[in-house]
XYZ file of C-alpha atoms in Angstrom:
229
model
C 23.198 4.159 -11.695
C 22.307 5.349 -15.207
C 25.157 5.693 -17.648
C 25.243 8.727 -19.914
C 24.654 7.974 -23.574
C 27.622 8.813 -25.820
C 25.354 10.681 -28.248
C 22.843 13.310 -27.176
C 19.882 12.629 -29.474
C 16.556 14.051 -28.239
C 13.659 11.602 -28.136
C 11.547 14.324 -29.701
C 13.754 14.218 -32.792
C 12.996 10.508 -33.241
C 9.284 11.198 -32.828
C 9.360 14.004 -35.405
C 11.251 11.740 -37.789
C 8.651 9.006 -37.385
C 5.816 11.425 -38.207
C 7.533 12.486 -41.421
C 8.142 8.889 -42.468
C 4.512 8.044 -41.748
C 3.355 10.843 -44.051
C 5.724 9.719 -46.803
C 4.474 6.120 -46.436
C 6.686 3.746 -48.422
C 6.972 -0.021 -48.646
C 8.504 -2.560 -46.282
C 12.196 -3.399 -46.355
C 13.996 -6.730 -46.023
C 12.275 -7.418 -42.696
C 8.857 -7.169 -44.420
C 7.649 -4.855 -41.665
C 5.252 -2.180 -42.932
C 4.576 1.123 -41.207
C 1.318 -0.377 -39.925
C 3.240 -3.309 -38.455
C 5.774 -0.944 -36.879
C 2.967 1.007 -35.250
C 1.567 -2.088 -33.529
C 4.187 -1.503 -30.846
C 5.067 2.088 -31.653
C 6.305 3.309 -28.289
C 8.596 0.322 -27.765
C 9.946 0.423 -31.318
C 10.722 4.143 -31.197
C 12.366 3.823 -27.790
C 14.487 0.912 -29.003
C 15.587 2.909 -32.025
C 16.387 6.004 -29.935
C 18.330 3.896 -27.447
C 20.443 2.317 -30.161
C 21.080 5.603 -31.941
C 22.062 7.329 -28.695
C 24.354 4.526 -27.576
C 26.115 4.018 -30.898
C 24.821 0.446 -31.211
C 22.506 1.135 -34.139
C 23.399 -0.854 -37.252
C 21.111 -0.715 -40.296
C 19.750 -3.823 -41.984
C 20.508 -4.430 -45.670
C 18.419 -2.426 -48.111
C 15.948 -4.303 -50.282
C 16.857 -4.188 -53.957
C 13.845 -3.339 -56.101
C 14.280 -3.051 -59.868
C 12.084 -0.491 -61.611
C 11.980 0.038 -65.392
C 13.396 3.184 -66.963
C 11.453 5.063 -69.620
C 14.384 4.866 -72.004
C 14.853 1.151 -71.373
C 16.775 -0.862 -68.838
C 16.256 -0.854 -65.105
C 17.094 1.281 -62.112
C 17.792 -0.502 -58.855
C 16.304 1.106 -55.773
C 17.539 0.291 -52.286
C 14.564 0.311 -49.914
C 15.488 0.568 -46.209
C 13.339 -0.877 -43.429
C 10.830 1.379 -41.688
C 13.091 1.613 -38.646
C 16.074 2.508 -40.809
C 14.070 5.150 -42.678
C 13.162 6.774 -39.366
C 16.811 6.679 -38.305
C 17.828 8.262 -41.596
C 15.252 10.984 -41.108
C 16.681 11.685 -37.641
C 20.087 12.281 -39.216
C 18.586 14.301 -42.064
C 16.816 16.614 -39.612
C 20.058 17.136 -37.695
C 22.321 17.483 -40.726
C 20.232 19.397 -43.259
C 20.281 22.820 -41.547
C 24.085 22.872 -41.788
C 24.154 21.807 -45.433
C 21.228 23.778 -46.810
C 22.889 27.252 -46.775
C 25.660 25.963 -49.049
C 23.379 24.902 -51.895
C 22.898 27.267 -54.795
C 19.678 29.182 -55.300
C 19.049 27.304 -58.535
C 19.253 23.869 -56.933
C 15.741 22.420 -56.617
C 16.005 18.669 -56.166
C 15.014 17.424 -52.689
C 15.385 20.893 -51.193
C 13.199 22.117 -48.315
C 10.290 24.245 -49.545
C 11.285 23.741 -53.188
C 9.816 21.489 -55.850
C 10.063 20.439 -59.473
C 7.222 22.865 -60.235
C 9.346 25.724 -58.893
C 12.136 24.633 -61.217
C 9.755 24.557 -64.176
C 8.505 28.042 -63.284
C 11.951 29.638 -63.180
C 12.935 27.798 -66.359
C 9.917 29.235 -68.177
C 10.973 32.724 -67.103
C 14.502 32.228 -68.363
C 13.317 30.953 -71.713
C 12.598 34.612 -72.488
C 16.124 35.626 -71.498
C 18.260 32.916 -73.105
C 17.924 31.030 -76.370
C 19.993 28.026 -75.326
C 19.961 25.241 -72.742
C 22.642 22.725 -71.835
C 21.380 19.391 -70.536
C 23.510 16.591 -69.120
C 22.555 13.083 -68.151
C 25.427 11.641 -66.140
C 25.231 7.901 -66.619
C 25.676 5.857 -63.466
C 26.506 8.892 -61.314
C 24.772 7.667 -58.180
C 26.047 4.131 -58.650
C 29.650 5.299 -58.725
C 29.955 7.994 -56.081
C 33.208 7.535 -54.198
C 32.424 6.924 -50.524
C 35.663 8.458 -49.299
C 35.072 11.649 -51.275
C 31.479 11.856 -50.077
C 32.423 11.392 -46.420
C 35.132 14.018 -46.784
C 32.454 16.427 -47.960
C 30.162 15.466 -45.068
C 32.943 16.130 -42.540
C 33.572 19.467 -44.173
C 30.102 20.592 -43.126
C 29.675 18.917 -39.743
C 31.717 17.552 -36.875
C 28.699 15.803 -35.356
C 30.080 12.354 -34.563
C 26.829 10.426 -34.714
C 25.758 12.045 -37.973
C 29.077 11.061 -39.552
C 28.995 7.574 -38.033
C 25.544 6.650 -39.272
C 25.905 8.147 -42.749
C 29.018 6.038 -43.186
C 27.216 2.905 -41.993
C 24.348 3.504 -44.418
C 26.758 3.889 -47.307
C 28.361 0.531 -46.569
C 25.209 -1.499 -45.925
C 24.704 -4.307 -48.505
C 21.742 -4.705 -50.829
C 19.581 -7.836 -50.751
C 17.991 -8.698 -54.096
C 14.871 -10.756 -54.768
C 16.588 -14.165 -54.647
C 18.165 -13.366 -51.274
C 21.645 -12.647 -52.613
C 23.575 -9.992 -50.711
C 25.446 -7.476 -52.836
C 28.193 -5.556 -51.085
C 28.688 -2.014 -52.310
C 32.019 -0.213 -52.319
C 30.731 2.628 -54.471
C 27.530 4.549 -54.906
C 24.580 5.690 -52.837
C 21.395 3.595 -52.737
C 18.496 5.384 -54.402
C 15.422 4.977 -52.251
C 16.656 6.051 -48.830
C 15.980 9.252 -46.906
C 19.489 10.482 -46.178
C 20.859 9.694 -49.636
C 18.308 10.824 -52.194
C 19.599 11.474 -55.647
C 20.840 14.955 -54.858
C 21.472 15.818 -51.227
C 24.720 14.051 -50.436
C 25.774 13.537 -54.026
C 25.706 17.234 -54.813
C 27.389 17.920 -51.520
C 30.201 15.558 -52.450
C 30.663 17.034 -55.915
C 30.532 20.610 -54.660
C 33.227 19.637 -52.182
C 35.634 19.389 -55.127
C 35.418 23.182 -55.627
C 35.482 22.573 -59.381
C 31.918 23.241 -60.496
C 28.725 24.856 -59.368
C 25.958 22.404 -60.091
C 22.380 23.424 -60.493
C 19.779 20.691 -60.372
C 16.558 21.779 -62.061
C 14.081 18.942 -62.199
C 13.788 15.585 -60.466
C 16.218 13.951 -62.863
C 19.973 14.025 -63.206
C 19.839 17.116 -65.420
C 22.401 19.732 -64.560
C 23.428 23.186 -65.720
C 27.180 23.540 -65.393
C 28.857 26.918 -64.976
C 32.621 27.088 -64.712
C 34.167 29.717 -62.493
C-alpha cells in the first residue's frame, strides 16, 4: 500500500527546475559533482530528489565557500550549493516567487523575472533628465548579517506553504565548508551564490517586512534609493 507524501510537489516542477539549473550552469559544490556528473544518472537523481522533497526528508549539504576578490579590495565569500541542492532551491523559487513578486516595487530590478540591469540603466538615464541628484548607499555586510528570524517572519507573511517554509529555513542554517575543510556554522546572513537566496529576493522581502522603508534596487549591486513614507 502506497503512503501519501506529506508534501504535494509535482514531479514536473522538479524537471522544470533542473532545466533552468542546466541553462545557468554553475560549478560543483562540496560533493564535487558537476551538472555533467549529475546527468549520468539523471532520472534516478531527479526521482531521489523529488522523493526526499515530497517526504520532508530532504536535507541540504553544506555550501562550498569560495572567496572572490572585490574590486575595491578584500574578498566576498560565496556559498556554492551542490547541483542537487540548486535544483531543490529552484523548485522552491518556482513555487514561492509568484506570491512574492507582486509585492516588489516597480523600480526594483535585481533578480526580478523579465527585468535586468540594462533595464535599470535605461530608466536611470531617463530620470537623469528629470532630477539633478542621486542618493547611493552601499550597505556594508548587509547579506552577511540578515537576521534569520526576521527573514523567516517575512517569508511566512507571504506564504503558508509548509514545505517552502521548511526548506528555506534549512538552507539558511546549513553550514559553509571552506577550502581547508573547516565547517563554519552561520547564525546570521544569507549565502551569496544560491538560487533561493540571491542578493535581493529574500533580503529585500525581509527588509520590506519591517514596513519602514520602500527599497528600490537599481543595478546588480547593493545600491539602493530610499524613500521614506
